[in-house]
Amino acid sequence: MAPMQNNQKLILGSSSSSAASTSSLNIENFNSQNFFHGANNKDKMEAETRIQHHEANNISERGEKVTKGDKKIKRHRFAFQTRSHVDILDDGYRWRKYGQKAVKNSKFPRSYYRCTHKGCNVKKQIQRLSKDEEIVVTTYEGMHSHPLEKTTDSFEQILQQLQTPAPS
DNA sequence: CGAATTTGACCAGCGC
DNA sequence: GCGCTGGTCAAATTCG
């Protein structure tokens, strides 16, 4: 049908078919101040954010379709496990949904988002755990190279409160 | 009118 | 070699 852009096809080919995905992952406390900068969820107060950072070593660490030669491409992947009723976590950036697919391990479909920016091809995928629909797993891929468009630092404040006793 | 979103189809990698 | 899952794109639609 319509010819596809070869340029776009270059980034195609990323396959992360991990059998036991979203299953048992190492959850560690990670400094999320640099990643989250805003949230508009009403349940922010009870939002328990657990960050699980794991190198792409566990999953496919391949990104660009490089010809023979370099076969090991580092793919920064950060999975955030956030407990919230809303799956849309506003991190301060603009995201454009480019696809939605249902995974076998989850009853709920996985949403694929992409950062709307000229040259900033940061991808983000949001998936809700079928076991606990309150748990939303947000996986970031890539790094932003541009300032935030929104000046919402609410989430950062929230994170601070979560780690520190909220003042009465 | 423009941008973002939606849904379906297609593709690629891996498993069997 | 075929089938399955996961991932992405593309066109159409909708919202602002």
CSV table of C-alpha atoms (C1' of nucleotides) in Angstrom, one decimal:
chain,number,residue,atom,x,y,z
A,1,MET,CA,0.0,0.0,0.0
A,2,ALA,CA,1.5,3.3,1.0
A,3,PRO,CA,5.3,3.3,0.9
A,4,MET,CA,6.9,3.6,4.3
A,5,GLN,CA,9.7,5.9,5.2
A,6,ASN,CA,12.9,4.1,5.3
A,7,ASN,CA,14.2,6.5,7.8
A,8,GLN,CA,11.5,5.4,10.3
A,9,LYS,CA,12.2,1.8,9.6
A,10,LEU,CA,15.7,2.3,10.9
A,11,ILE,CA,14.5,2.5,14.4
A,12,LEU,CA,12.2,-0.5,13.8
A,13,GLY,CA,13.3,-3.9,14.8
A,14,SER,CA,13.3,-3.4,18.6
A,15,SER,CA,12.1,-6.6,20.0
A,16,SER,CA,11.9,-7.2,23.7
A,17,SER,CA,10.1,-10.5,23.9
A,18,SER,CA,10.9,-11.5,27.4
A,19,ALA,CA,9.0,-14.6,28.3
A,20,ALA,CA,8.4,-13.6,32.0
A,21,SER,CA,8.0,-9.9,31.4
A,22,THR,CA,6.2,-7.9,34.0
A,23,SER,CA,6.7,-10.9,36.3
A,24,SER,CA,9.4,-10.9,38.8
A,25,LEU,CA,11.6,-7.9,38.5
A,26,ASN,CA,14.0,-6.4,40.9
A,27,ILE,CA,12.5,-3.4,42.6
A,28,GLU,CA,15.0,-1.0,44.1
A,29,ASN,CA,14.8,2.4,45.4
A,30,PHE,CA,16.0,4.8,42.7
A,31,ASN,CA,16.3,8.6,42.6
A,32,SER,CA,13.3,9.5,40.5
A,33,GLN,CA,13.7,13.2,40.9
A,34,ASN,CA,15.3,13.5,37.6
A,35,PHE,CA,12.6,11.5,35.9
A,36,PHE,CA,9.3,12.6,37.4
A,37,HIS,CA,8.4,16.2,37.5
A,38,GLY,CA,4.6,16.3,37.7
A,39,ALA,CA,1.5,14.3,38.2
A,40,ASN,CA,-2.2,15.2,37.9
A,41,ASN,CA,-3.6,12.2,39.6
A,42,LYS,CA,-6.1,12.8,42.3
A,43,ASP,CA,-4.7,9.9,44.3
A,44,LYS,CA,-1.3,11.4,44.3
A,45,MET,CA,-1.2,11.4,48.1
A,46,GLU,CA,-1.6,7.7,48.2
A,47,ALA,CA,0.5,7.2,45.2
A,48,GLU,CA,3.2,4.7,46.2
A,49,THR,CA,5.9,5.0,43.7
A,50,ARG,CA,8.4,2.1,43.5
A,51,ILE,CA,11.1,2.5,41.0
A,52,GLN,CA,12.6,-0.5,39.5
A,53,HIS,CA,15.6,0.2,37.3
A,54,HIS,CA,17.3,-2.5,35.4
A,55,GLU,CA,19.7,-2.3,32.6
A,56,ALA,CA,18.5,-3.4,29.2
A,57,ASN,CA,20.7,-6.4,29.7
A,58,ASN,CA,17.8,-8.4,30.9
A,59,ILE,CA,15.8,-7.5,27.9
A,60,SER,CA,16.9,-7.0,24.4
A,61,GLU,CA,19.5,-4.3,24.4
A,62,ARG,CA,19.1,-3.5,20.7
A,63,GLY,CA,17.8,-0.3,19.3
A,64,GLU,CA,18.9,0.8,15.9
A,65,LYS,CA,19.1,-1.5,13.1
A,66,VAL,CA,22.8,-1.3,12.7
A,67,THR,CA,24.4,-3.3,10.0
A,68,LYS,CA,26.9,-6.0,10.8
A,69,GLY,CA,29.5,-4.6,13.2
A,70,ASP,CA,28.1,-3.1,16.3
A,71,LYS,CA,25.6,-5.5,17.7
A,72,LYS,CA,25.5,-4.2,21.2
A,73,ILE,CA,23.6,-1.1,21.6
A,74,LYS,CA,22.9,0.3,25.0
A,75,ARG,CA,19.2,0.9,25.5
A,76,HIS,CA,18.4,2.9,28.6
A,77,ARG,CA,15.3,1.4,30.0
A,78,PHE,CA,13.7,2.5,33.2
A,79,ALA,CA,10.6,0.8,34.5
A,80,PHE,CA,8.6,2.7,37.1
A,81,GLN,CA,6.0,0.9,39.1
A,82,THR,CA,3.5,3.4,40.3
A,83,ARG,CA,0.5,2.7,42.3
A,84,SER,CA,-2.3,4.9,41.0
A,85,HIS,CA,-5.7,4.7,39.6
A,86,VAL,CA,-4.7,6.8,36.6
A,87,ASP,CA,-2.4,5.3,34.0
A,88,ILE,CA,-1.5,8.7,32.6
A,89,LEU,CA,1.3,10.0,34.7
A,90,ASP,CA,2.3,13.5,33.7
A,91,ASP,CA,6.1,13.7,33.9
A,92,GLY,CA,6.1,17.2,32.4
A,93,TYR,CA,6.7,16.1,28.8
A,94,ARG,CA,4.4,15.8,25.9
A,95,TRP,CA,3.5,12.3,24.9
A,96,ARG,CA,1.8,11.2,21.8
A,97,LYS,CA,0.2,7.8,21.8
A,98,TYR,CA,1.3,5.8,18.8
A,99,GLY,CA,-0.1,2.4,19.5
A,100,GLN,CA,-1.9,0.1,21.9
A,101,LYS,CA,-1.5,-3.6,22.1
A,102,ALA,CA,-2.9,-6.1,24.6
A,103,VAL,CA,-0.3,-8.4,26.2
A,104,LYS,CA,-0.9,-11.9,27.1
A,105,ASN,CA,0.2,-11.6,30.6
A,106,SER,CA,-2.1,-8.7,31.3
A,107,LYS,CA,-5.8,-8.4,30.8
A,108,PHE,CA,-5.3,-4.8,30.1
A,109,PRO,CA,-3.7,-3.5,26.9
A,110,ARG,CA,-0.4,-1.8,26.9
A,111,SER,CA,-0.1,1.8,25.7
A,112,TYR,CA,2.8,3.1,23.7
A,113,TYR,CA,3.7,6.7,23.9
A,114,ARG,CA,6.4,8.8,22.2
A,115,CYS,CA,7.8,12.1,23.2
A,116,THR,CA,6.8,14.8,20.8
A,117,HIS,CA,10.0,16.6,20.0
A,118,LYS,CA,12.2,17.3,17.1
A,119,GLY,CA,15.0,14.9,17.7
A,120,CYS,CA,13.8,13.6,21.0
A,121,ASN,CA,12.6,10.2,20.3
A,122,VAL,CA,12.0,9.1,23.8
A,123,LYS,CA,9.6,6.3,24.1
A,124,LYS,CA,7.4,5.4,27.0
A,125,GLN,CA,5.1,2.5,27.5
A,126,ILE,CA,2.4,2.1,30.1
A,127,GLN,CA,1.0,-1.1,31.3
A,128,ARG,CA,-1.4,-2.0,34.0
A,129,LEU,CA,-0.9,-5.2,36.0
A,130,SER,CA,-3.8,-7.5,35.6
A,131,LYS,CA,-3.2,-8.8,39.1
A,132,ASP,CA,-3.4,-5.3,40.5
A,133,GLU,CA,-5.0,-2.8,38.3
A,134,GLU,CA,-4.0,-0.2,40.8
A,135,ILE,CA,-0.4,-0.8,39.8
A,136,VAL,CA,0.7,1.0,36.7
A,137,VAL,CA,4.1,0.2,35.2
A,138,THR,CA,5.6,3.0,33.2
A,139,THR,CA,8.7,2.1,31.2
A,140,TYR,CA,10.8,4.9,29.8
A,141,GLU,CA,13.2,4.3,27.0
A,142,GLY,CA,15.8,6.8,25.9
A,143,MET,CA,16.8,10.1,27.4
A,144,HIS,CA,15.3,13.6,27.0
A,145,SER,CA,17.5,16.3,25.6
A,146,HIS,CA,15.2,19.2,26.0
A,147,PRO,CA,13.6,21.2,28.8
A,148,LEU,CA,10.2,20.4,30.1
A,149,GLU,CA,7.3,22.2,28.5
A,150,LYS,CA,5.3,22.1,31.6
A,151,THR,CA,6.4,23.7,34.8
A,152,THR,CA,4.8,21.2,37.0
A,153,ASP,CA,7.0,20.1,39.9
A,154,SER,CA,4.1,18.7,41.9
A,155,PHE,CA,5.2,15.1,41.6
A,156,GLU,CA,8.6,15.9,42.8
A,157,GLN,CA,7.0,17.5,45.8
A,158,ILE,CA,4.9,14.4,46.3
A,159,LEU,CA,7.8,12.1,46.1
A,160,GLN,CA,9.5,14.2,48.8
A,161,GLN,CA,6.4,13.9,51.0
A,162,LEU,CA,6.3,10.2,50.4
A,163,GLN,CA,9.7,9.8,51.8
A,164,THR,CA,9.2,12.3,54.6
A,165,PRO,CA,6.3,12.6,57.1
A,166,ALA,CA,3.8,15.0,55.8
A,167,PRO,CA,3.2,18.1,57.9
A,168,SER,CA,-0.1,18.2,59.6
B,1,DC,C1',-7.4,24.1,11.1
B,2,DG,C1',-4.0,21.7,13.6
B,3,DA,C1',-2.6,18.3,16.6
B,4,DA,C1',-3.5,14.3,19.1
B,5,DT,C1',-5.8,10.0,19.3
B,6,DT,C1',-7.8,5.6,17.7
B,7,DT,C1',-7.9,1.3,15.4
B,8,DG,C1',-6.2,-2.2,12.2
B,9,DA,C1',-2.7,-4.2,9.7
B,10,DC,C1',2.1,-5.4,9.0
B,11,DC,C1',6.6,-6.7,10.4
B,12,DA,C1',10.3,-8.7,13.0
B,13,DG,C1',12.3,-11.8,16.3
B,14,DC,C1',11.9,-16.0,18.9
B,15,DG,C1',10.0,-20.4,20.0
B,16,DC,C1',8.7,-24.8,18.9
C,1,DG,C1',9.3,-23.8,8.5
C,2,DC,C1',5.3,-22.0,10.8
C,3,DG,C1',3.1,-19.7,14.5
C,4,DC,C1',2.9,-16.4,18.2
C,5,DT,C1',3.9,-12.3,20.7
C,6,DG,C1',5.3,-7.8,20.8
C,7,DG,C1',6.1,-3.5,18.5
C,8,DT,C1',5.4,0.2,15.1
C,9,DC,C1',3.3,2.7,11.5
C,10,DA,C1',-0.3,4.6,8.8
C,11,DA,C1',-4.8,6.5,7.7
C,12,DA,C1',-9.0,8.2,9.5
C,13,DT,C1',-11.4,10.4,13.2
C,14,DT,C1',-12.0,13.5,17.0
C,15,DC,C1',-10.9,17.1,20.1
C,16,DG,C1',-9.3,21.7,21.1
